[in-house]
Coordinates of C-alpha atoms and ligand atoms in Angstrom, one line a residue:
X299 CA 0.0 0.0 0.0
X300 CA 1.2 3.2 -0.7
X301 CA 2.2 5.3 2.2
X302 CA 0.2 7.7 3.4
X303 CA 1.2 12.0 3.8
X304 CA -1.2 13.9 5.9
X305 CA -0.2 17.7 5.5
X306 CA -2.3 20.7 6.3
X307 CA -2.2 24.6 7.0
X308 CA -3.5 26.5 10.4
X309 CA -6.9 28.0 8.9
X310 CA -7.0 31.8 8.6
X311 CA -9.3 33.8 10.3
X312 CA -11.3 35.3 8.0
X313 CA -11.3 39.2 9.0
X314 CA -10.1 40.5 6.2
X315 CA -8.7 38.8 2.8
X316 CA -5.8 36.9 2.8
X317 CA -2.4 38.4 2.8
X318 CA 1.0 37.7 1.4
X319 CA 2.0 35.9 4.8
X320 CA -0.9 33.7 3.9
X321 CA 0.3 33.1 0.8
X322 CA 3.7 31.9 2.3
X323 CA 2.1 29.4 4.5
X324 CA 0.2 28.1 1.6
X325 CA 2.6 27.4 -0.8
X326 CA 4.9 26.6 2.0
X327 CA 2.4 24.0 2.3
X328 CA 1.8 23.1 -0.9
X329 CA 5.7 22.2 -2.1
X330 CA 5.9 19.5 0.2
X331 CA 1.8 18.2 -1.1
X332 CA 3.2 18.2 -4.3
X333 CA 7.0 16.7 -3.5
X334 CA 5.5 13.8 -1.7
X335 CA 2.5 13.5 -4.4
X336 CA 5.5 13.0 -6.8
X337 CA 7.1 10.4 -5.0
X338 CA 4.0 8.3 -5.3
X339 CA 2.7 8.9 -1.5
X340 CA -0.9 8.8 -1.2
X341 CA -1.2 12.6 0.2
X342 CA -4.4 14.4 1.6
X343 CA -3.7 18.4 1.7
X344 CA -6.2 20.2 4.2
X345 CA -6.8 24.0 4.4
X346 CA -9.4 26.1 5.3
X347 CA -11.5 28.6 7.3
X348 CA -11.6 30.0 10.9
X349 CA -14.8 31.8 11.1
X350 CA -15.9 31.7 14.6
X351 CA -15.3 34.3 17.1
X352 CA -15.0 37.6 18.7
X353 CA -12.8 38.6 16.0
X354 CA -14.5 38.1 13.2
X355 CA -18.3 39.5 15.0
X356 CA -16.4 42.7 15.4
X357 CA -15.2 43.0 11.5
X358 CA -18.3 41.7 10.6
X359 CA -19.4 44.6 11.9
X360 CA -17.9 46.9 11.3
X361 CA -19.0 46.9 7.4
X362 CA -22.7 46.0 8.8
X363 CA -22.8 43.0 7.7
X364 CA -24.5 39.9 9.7
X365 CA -21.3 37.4 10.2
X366 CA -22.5 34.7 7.7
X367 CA -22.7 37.2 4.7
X368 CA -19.6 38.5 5.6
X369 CA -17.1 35.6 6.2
X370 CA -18.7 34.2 2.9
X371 CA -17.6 37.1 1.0
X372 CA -13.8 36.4 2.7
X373 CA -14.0 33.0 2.3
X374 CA -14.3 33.2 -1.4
X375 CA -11.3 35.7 -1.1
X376 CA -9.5 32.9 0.5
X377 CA -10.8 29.8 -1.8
X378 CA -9.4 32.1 -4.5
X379 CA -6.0 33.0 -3.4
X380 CA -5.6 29.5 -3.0
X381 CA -6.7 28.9 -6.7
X382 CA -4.8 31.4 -8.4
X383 CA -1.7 30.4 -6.3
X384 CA -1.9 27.1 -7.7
X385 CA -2.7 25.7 -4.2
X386 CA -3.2 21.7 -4.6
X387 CA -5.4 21.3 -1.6
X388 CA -7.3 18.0 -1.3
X389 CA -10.1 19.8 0.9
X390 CA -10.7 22.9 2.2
X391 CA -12.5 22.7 5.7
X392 CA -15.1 26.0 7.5
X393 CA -15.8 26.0 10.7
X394 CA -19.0 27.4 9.9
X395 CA -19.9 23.7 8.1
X396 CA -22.7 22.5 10.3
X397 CA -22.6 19.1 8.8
X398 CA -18.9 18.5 8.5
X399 CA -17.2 19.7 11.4
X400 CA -19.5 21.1 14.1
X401 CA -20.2 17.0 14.6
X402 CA -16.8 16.2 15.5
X403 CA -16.3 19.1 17.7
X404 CA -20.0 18.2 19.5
X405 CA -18.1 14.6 19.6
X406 CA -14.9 16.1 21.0
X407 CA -16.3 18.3 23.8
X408 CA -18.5 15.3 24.7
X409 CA -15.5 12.8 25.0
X410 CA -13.6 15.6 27.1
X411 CA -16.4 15.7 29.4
X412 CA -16.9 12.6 29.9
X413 CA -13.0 12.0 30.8
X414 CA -13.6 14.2 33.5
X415 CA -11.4 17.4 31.3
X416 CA -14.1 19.7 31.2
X417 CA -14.7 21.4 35.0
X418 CA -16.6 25.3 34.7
X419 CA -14.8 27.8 36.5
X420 CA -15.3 31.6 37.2
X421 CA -12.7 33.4 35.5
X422 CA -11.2 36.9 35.6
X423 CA -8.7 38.1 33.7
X424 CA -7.3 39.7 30.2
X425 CA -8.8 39.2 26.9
X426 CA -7.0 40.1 23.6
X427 CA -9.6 39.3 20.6
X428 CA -6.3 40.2 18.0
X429 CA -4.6 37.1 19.9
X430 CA -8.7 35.3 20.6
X431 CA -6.3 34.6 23.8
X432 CA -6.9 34.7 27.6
X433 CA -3.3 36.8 28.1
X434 CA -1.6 37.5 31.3
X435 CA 0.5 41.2 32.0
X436 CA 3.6 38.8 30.7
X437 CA 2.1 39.5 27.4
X438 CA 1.8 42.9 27.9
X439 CA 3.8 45.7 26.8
X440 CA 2.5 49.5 28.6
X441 CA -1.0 47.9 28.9
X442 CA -1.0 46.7 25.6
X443 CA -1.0 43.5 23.3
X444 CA 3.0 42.7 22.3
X445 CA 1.6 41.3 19.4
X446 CA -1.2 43.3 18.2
X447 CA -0.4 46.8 19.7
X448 CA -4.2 46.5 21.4
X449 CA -5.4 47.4 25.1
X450 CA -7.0 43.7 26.0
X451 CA -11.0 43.6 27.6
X452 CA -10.9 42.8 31.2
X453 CA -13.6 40.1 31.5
X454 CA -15.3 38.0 34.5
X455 CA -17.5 35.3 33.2
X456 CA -18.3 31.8 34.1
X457 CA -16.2 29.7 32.0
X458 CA -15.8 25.6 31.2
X459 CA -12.2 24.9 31.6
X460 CA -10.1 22.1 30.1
X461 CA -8.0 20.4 32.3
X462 CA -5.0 21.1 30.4
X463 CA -2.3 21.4 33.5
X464 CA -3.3 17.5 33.6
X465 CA -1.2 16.4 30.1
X466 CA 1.8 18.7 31.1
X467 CA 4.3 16.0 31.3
X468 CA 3.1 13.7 28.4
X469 CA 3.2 17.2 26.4
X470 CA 6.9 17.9 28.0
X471 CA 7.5 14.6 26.9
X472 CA 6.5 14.1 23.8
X473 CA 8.0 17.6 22.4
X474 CA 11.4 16.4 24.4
X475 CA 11.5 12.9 22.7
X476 CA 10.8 14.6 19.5
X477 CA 7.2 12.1 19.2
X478 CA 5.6 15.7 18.4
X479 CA 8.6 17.1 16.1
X480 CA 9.3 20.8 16.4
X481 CA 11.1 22.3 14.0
X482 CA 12.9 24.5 13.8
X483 CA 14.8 23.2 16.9
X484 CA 14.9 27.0 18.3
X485 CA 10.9 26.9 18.4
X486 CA 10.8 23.3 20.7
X487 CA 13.1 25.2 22.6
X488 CA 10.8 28.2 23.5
X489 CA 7.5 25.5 23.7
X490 CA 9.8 23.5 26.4
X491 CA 10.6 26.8 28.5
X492 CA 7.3 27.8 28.4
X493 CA 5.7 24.2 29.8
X494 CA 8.7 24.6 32.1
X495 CA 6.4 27.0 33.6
X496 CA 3.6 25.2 34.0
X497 CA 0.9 24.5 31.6
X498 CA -2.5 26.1 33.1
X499 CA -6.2 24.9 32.7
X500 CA -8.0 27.3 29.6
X501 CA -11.1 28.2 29.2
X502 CA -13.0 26.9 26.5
X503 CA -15.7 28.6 26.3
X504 CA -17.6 32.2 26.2
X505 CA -21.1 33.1 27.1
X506 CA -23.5 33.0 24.3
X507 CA -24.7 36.4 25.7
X508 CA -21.6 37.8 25.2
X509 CA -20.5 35.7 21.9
X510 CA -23.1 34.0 19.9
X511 CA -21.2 33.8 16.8
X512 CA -19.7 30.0 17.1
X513 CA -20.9 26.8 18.1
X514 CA -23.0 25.7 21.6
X515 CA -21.7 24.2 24.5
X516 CA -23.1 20.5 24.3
X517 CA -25.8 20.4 26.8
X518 CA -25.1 24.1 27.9
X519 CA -26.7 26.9 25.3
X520 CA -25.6 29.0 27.8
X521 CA -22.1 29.1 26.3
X522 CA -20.4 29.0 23.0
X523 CA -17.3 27.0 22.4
X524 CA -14.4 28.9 22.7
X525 CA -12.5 29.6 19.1
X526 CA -9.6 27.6 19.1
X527 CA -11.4 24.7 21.0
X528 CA -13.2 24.8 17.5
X529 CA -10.7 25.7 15.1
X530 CA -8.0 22.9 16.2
X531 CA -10.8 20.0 15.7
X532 CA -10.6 21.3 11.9
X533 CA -7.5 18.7 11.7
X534 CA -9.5 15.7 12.7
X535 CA -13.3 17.1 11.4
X536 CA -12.3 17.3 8.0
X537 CA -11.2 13.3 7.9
X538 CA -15.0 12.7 9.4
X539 CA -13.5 12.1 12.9
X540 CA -14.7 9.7 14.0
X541 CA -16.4 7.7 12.2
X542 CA -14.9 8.5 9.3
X543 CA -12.9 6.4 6.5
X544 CA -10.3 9.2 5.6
X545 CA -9.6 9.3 9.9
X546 CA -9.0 5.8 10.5
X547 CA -6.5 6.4 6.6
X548 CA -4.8 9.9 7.4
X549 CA -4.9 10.3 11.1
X550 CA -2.4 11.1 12.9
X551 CA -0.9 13.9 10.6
X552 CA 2.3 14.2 9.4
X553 CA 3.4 18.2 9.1
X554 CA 0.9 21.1 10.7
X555 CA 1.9 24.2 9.0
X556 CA 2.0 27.2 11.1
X557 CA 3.2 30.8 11.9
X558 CA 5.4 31.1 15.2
X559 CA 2.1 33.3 16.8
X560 CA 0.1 30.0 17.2
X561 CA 2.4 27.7 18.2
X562 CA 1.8 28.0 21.3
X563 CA -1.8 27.0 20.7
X564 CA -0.6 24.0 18.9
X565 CA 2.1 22.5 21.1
X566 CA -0.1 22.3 23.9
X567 CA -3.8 22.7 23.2
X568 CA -4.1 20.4 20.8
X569 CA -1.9 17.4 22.0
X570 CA -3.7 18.0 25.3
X571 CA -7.0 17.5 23.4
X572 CA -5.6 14.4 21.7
X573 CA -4.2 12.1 24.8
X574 CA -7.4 13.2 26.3
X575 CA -8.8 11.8 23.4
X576 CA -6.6 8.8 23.2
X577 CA -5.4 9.8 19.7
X578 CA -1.6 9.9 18.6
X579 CA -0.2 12.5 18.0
X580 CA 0.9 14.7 14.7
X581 CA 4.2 14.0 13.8
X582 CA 5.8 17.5 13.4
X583 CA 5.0 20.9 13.4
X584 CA 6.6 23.3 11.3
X585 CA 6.9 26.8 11.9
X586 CA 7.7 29.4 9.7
X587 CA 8.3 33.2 10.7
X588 CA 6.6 36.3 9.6
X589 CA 6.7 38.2 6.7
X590 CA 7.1 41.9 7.7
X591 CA 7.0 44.3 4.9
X592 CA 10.1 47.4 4.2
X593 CA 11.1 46.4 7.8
X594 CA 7.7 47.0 9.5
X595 CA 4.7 44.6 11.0
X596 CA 2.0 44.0 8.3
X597 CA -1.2 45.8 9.7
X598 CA -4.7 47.1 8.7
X599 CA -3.8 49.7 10.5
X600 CA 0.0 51.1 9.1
X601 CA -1.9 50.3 5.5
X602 CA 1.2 48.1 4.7
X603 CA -1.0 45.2 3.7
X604 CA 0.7 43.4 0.6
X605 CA -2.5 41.8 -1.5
X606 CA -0.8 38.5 -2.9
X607 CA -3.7 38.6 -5.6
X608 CA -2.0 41.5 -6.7
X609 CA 1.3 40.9 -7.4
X610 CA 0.2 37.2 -8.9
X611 CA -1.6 39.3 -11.6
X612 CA 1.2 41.7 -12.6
X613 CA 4.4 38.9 -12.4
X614 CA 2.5 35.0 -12.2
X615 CA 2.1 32.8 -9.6
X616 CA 5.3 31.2 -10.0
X617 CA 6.8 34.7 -9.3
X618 CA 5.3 35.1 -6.1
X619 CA 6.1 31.4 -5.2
X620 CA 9.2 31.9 -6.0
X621 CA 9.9 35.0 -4.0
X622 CA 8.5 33.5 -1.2
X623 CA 10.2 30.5 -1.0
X624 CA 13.6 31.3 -1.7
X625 CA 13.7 35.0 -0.5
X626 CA 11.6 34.2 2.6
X627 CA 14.3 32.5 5.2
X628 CA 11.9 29.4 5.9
X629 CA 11.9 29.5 9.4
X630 CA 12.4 33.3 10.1
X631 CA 11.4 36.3 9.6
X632 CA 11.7 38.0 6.3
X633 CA 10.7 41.2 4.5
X634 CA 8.9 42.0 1.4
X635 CA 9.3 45.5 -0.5
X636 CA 8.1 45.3 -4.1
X637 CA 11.9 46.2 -5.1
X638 CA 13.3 43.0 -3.6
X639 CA 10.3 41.4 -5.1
X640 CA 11.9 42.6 -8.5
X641 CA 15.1 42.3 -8.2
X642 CA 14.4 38.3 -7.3
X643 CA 12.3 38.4 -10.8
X644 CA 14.5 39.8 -12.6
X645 CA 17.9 38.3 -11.9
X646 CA 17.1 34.9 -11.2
X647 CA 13.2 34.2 -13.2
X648 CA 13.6 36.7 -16.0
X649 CA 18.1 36.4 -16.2
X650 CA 18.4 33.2 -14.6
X651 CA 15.3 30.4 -15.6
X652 CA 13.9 31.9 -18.4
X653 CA 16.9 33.3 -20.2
X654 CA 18.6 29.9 -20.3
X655 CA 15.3 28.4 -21.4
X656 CA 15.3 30.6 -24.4
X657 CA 18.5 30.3 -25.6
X658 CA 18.7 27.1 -25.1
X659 CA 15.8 26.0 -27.4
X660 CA 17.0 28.7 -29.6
X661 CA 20.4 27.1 -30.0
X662 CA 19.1 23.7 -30.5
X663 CA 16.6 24.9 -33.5
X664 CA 19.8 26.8 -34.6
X665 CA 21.3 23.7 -35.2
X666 CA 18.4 21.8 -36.0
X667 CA 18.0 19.4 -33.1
X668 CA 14.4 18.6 -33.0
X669 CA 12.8 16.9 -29.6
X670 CA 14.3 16.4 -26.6
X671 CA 15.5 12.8 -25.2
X672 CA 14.6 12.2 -22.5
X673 CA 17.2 10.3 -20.7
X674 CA 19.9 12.4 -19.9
X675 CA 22.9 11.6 -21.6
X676 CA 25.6 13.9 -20.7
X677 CA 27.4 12.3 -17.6
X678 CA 28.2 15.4 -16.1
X679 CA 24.7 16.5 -16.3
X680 CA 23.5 13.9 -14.9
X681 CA 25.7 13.9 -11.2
X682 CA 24.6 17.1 -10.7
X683 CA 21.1 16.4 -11.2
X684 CA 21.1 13.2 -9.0
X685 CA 23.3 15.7 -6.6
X686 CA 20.6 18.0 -6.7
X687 CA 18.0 15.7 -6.3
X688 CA 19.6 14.7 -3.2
X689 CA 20.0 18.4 -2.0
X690 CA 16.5 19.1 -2.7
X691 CA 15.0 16.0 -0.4
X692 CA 17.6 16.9 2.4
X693 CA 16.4 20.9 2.4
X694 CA 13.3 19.6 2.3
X695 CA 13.0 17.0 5.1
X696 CA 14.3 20.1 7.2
X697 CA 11.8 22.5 5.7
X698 CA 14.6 24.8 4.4
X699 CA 12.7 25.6 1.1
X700 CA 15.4 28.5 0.2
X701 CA 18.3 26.1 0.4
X702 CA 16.3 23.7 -1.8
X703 CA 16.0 26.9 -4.6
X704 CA 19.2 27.5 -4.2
X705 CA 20.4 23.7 -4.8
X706 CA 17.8 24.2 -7.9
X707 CA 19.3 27.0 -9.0
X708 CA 23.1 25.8 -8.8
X709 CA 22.2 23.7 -12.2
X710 CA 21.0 27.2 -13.5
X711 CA 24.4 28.4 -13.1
X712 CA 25.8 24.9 -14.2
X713 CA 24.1 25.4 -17.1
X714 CA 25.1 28.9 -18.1
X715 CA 28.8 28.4 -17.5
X716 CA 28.7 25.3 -19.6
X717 CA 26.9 27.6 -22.3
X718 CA 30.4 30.3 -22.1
X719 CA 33.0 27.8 -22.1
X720 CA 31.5 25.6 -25.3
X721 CA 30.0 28.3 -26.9
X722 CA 27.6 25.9 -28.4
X723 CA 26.1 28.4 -30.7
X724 CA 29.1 28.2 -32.8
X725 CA 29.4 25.0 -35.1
X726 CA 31.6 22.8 -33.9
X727 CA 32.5 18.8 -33.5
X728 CA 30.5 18.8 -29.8
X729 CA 27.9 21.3 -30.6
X730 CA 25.5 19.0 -30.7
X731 CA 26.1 17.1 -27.6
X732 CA 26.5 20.1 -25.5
X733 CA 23.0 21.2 -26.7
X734 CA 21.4 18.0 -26.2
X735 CA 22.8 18.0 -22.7
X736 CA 21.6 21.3 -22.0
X737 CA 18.1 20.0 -23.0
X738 CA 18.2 17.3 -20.7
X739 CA 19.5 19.3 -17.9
X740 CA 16.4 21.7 -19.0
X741 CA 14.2 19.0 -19.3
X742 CA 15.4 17.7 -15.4
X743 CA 15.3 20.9 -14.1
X744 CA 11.2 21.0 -15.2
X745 CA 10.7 18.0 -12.8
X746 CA 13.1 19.1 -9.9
X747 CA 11.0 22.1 -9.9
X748 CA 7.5 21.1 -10.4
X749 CA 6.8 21.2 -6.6
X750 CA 7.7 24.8 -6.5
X751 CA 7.0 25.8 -9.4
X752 CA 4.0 23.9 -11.1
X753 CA 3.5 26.2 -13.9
X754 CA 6.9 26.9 -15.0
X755 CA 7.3 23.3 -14.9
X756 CA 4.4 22.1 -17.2
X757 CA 5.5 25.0 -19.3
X758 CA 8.8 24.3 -19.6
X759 CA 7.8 20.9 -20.6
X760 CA 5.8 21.6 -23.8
X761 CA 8.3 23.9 -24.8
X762 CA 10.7 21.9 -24.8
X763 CA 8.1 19.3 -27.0
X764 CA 7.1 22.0 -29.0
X765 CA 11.0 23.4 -29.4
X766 CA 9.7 26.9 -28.5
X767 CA 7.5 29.1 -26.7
X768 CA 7.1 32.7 -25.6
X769 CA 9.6 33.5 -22.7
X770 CA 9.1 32.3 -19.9
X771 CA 9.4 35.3 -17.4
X772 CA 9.5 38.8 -19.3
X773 CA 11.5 41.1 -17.9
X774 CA 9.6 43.7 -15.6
X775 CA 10.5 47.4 -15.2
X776 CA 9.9 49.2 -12.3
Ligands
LIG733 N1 -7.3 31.2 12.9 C1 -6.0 31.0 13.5 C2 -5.4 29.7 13.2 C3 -6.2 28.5 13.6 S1 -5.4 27.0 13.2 C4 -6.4 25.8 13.9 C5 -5.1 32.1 13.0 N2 -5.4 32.8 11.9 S2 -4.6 34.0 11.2 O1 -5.3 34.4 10.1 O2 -4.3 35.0 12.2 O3 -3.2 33.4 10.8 C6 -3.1 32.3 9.9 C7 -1.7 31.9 9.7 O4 -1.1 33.0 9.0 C8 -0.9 31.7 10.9 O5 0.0 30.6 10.8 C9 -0.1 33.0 11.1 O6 1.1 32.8 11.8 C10 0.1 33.3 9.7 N3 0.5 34.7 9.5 C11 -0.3 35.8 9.9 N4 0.5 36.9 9.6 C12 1.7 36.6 9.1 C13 2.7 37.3 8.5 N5 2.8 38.6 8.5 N6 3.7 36.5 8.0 C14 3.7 35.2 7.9 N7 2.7 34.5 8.4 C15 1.7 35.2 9.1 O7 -4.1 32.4 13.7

């Protein structure tokens, strides 16, 4: 039987559109889909939705709209970024689905309760609807949100509670022994100091008075289930947990997806949830960084907001893939300006890829070499691809996406110094071999590629079955 790959993305709240750090997660998401996909690995891809709480009531309202009309608009915002962006999601999961997942969270909460997990609680104490967090003053900075820059609501409520101090040391453990990967290894560091604390209960809930947007409280319509409570099932809803064929296939999963803002959430939560559900749990967690933009936080408010939508219209979904991926350090923070964004293009898409596509094919009609073979013949050619290959599944078995690009683009180089030194343009005794090697290594380079950049790769495909085609990436002007 083939073996199975269970990879999915945190699912965006759904306050505003997606941005270009939405976009990183996705395709960051998507090249290891698509690299395991090609390896023959039966894979299931999961995105989606987070449409539940505070957060979204207040955007919701802010443009007067009742929150179903408005996350519906957003959603299609998101279904399309993910389209355009070539995104090869097997499923795409809301937490607004009544019949898909509001079942398996009913089922959850029930199964908590009845453990003995689930214990209501008066609670006072700090609320940051940016974070959808109960915070403490360690996650303050003058009164205010470190993360979102917000003063956070004082609240006293009757709350349920999940008993989440109970699974501290499996959770120490299982992050220690690495049965929960973290990477990077800086990340499991900060998740082990901050157990090292002590893991406290959370609430998990809100009163329906106060929050009606999300789903009931089994057996309590007094209260709604608090957001991430919801939002974490999406992993195990969208397989039909529990019942469900694709759960009892895909469970438990093999790479979450997120930013370093919700690790947190995911380190602890939601292995807490799962050995109080019995279930194993996910393999690894990878976290990528954020993507600020000319040096400063993306926000709503600053007006900084980079609309990946955009940019995919003017330069191509490759571009922005590209840019991501290999400008983007994986795990860290990185920065967008539109200037870095075309310098990328233009040396190493529009210079780099496409120009030696070009000439390539021109060369070869030059000297009237019709399709490519495809076995690769030249012997040198072929170490370094095999070299590469290597490189490629080592970068990405560490999630280090730019050192995979830059493996890629090594042959690029390879490529145009073999192009000087032969000067195959010119006729000569090896002409003819040198250009047939360069259109293996081109031919090569299309599938080494092809999780990063589909497009380019299907295109570089028929061109090189055709023997032409219109360049690949234009050169763009500022
Ligand atoms: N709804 C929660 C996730 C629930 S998962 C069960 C959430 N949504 S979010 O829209 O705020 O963030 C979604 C993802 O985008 C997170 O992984 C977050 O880290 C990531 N990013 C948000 N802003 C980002 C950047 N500026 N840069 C890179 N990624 C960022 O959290």
């Amino acid at each position: 039987m083939e073996k199975k790959f269970y990879i999915s993305t945190s699912i965006p709240y759904v306050n505003a559109p997606g941005h270009i750090g939405h976009a990183l997660e996705f395709v960051q998401a998507d090249v290891l889909a698509r690299f395991h996909r090609n390896r023959g690995e039966d894979v299931f891809f999961l995105t989606g939705t987070d449409e539940h709480g505070a957060k979204i009531v207040k955007a919701a309202s802010q443009q007067n709209l009742p929150p179903k009309l408005f996350v519906d608009g957003i959603v299609e915002k998101f279904q399309e970024l993910a389209q355009v962006l070539n995104i090869s999601n097997d499923d795409f999961l809301r937490t607004t689905d009544q019949k898909r997942h509001w079942p398996a969270v009913e089922a959850v909460w029930k199964q908590l309760q009845e453990k003995g997990d689930l214990y209501e609680k008066e609670y006072e104490g700090l609320y940051c609807v940016g974070c959808e967090a109960f915070i403490t003053s360690k996650d303050l900075a003058d009164g205010k949100c470190k993360i979102h820059g917000t003063e956070p609501e004082h609240i006293k409520e009757r709350n349920w509670f999940f008993r989440l101090s109970k699974y501290e040391s499996q959770i120490r453990e299982a992050l220690e022994k690495d049965v929960l990967r973290i990477v990077p290894e800086t990340r499991k560091r900060e998740m082990l100091s901050f157990i090292a604390d002590g893991l406290q209960d959370v609430s998990f809930s809100r009163p329906r008075k106060d929050l009606a947007w999300g789903i009931p409280v089994p057996g309590d319509d007094t209260q709604t289930v608090y957001v991430w409570a919801d939002a974490l099932v999406n992993y195990i809803s969208a397989l039909g947990y529990p019942q469900g064929e694709n759960f009892k296939k895909y469970w438990p999963a093999d790479i979450h997806v997120v930013g370093k803002d919700i690790l947190r959430f995911h380190a602890t939560i939601w292995p807490g949830i799962l050995f109080a559900l019995g279930l194993p749990l996910p393999h690894a967690i990878f976290v990528h960084g954020f993507i600020n933009v000319g040096g400063k936080k993306m926000s709503k408010s600053l007006g900084n907001v980079v609309d990946p939508l955009r940019l995919v219209e003017q330069y191509g979904a490759d571009a922005l893939r590209y840019f991501l991926l290999r400008e983007i350090p994986s795990a860290e923070d990185g920065d967008f300006t539109e200037g870095k964004f075309q310098e990328r293009y233009n040396a190493d898409l529009a210079a780099g890829l496409g120009n030696l596509a070009a000439r390539v094919l021109k060369m070869a009609q030059n000297a009237g070499i019709e399709a490519v073979q495809h076995a690769v013949e030249s012997a040198d050619i072929k170490g370094l691809i095999e070299k590469t290959q290597k490189e490629v599944e080592e970068a990405l078995s560490g999630f280090r996406f730019n050192a995979a690009l830059e493996s890629i683009w090594e042959v690029i180089h390879s490529c145009d110094r073999l192009i000087e030194q032969e000067r195959p343009w010119e006729e000569s005794a090896g002409q003819k071999g040198t250009i047939t090697a360069l259109l293996s290594a081109l031919s090569a380079l299309g599938e080494i590629l092809s999780p990063f950049l589909p497009e380019t790769s299907e295109r570089l495909a028929e061109q090189l079955k055709a023997g032409s085609g219109e360049s690949l990436f234009p050169r763009k002007s500022a």
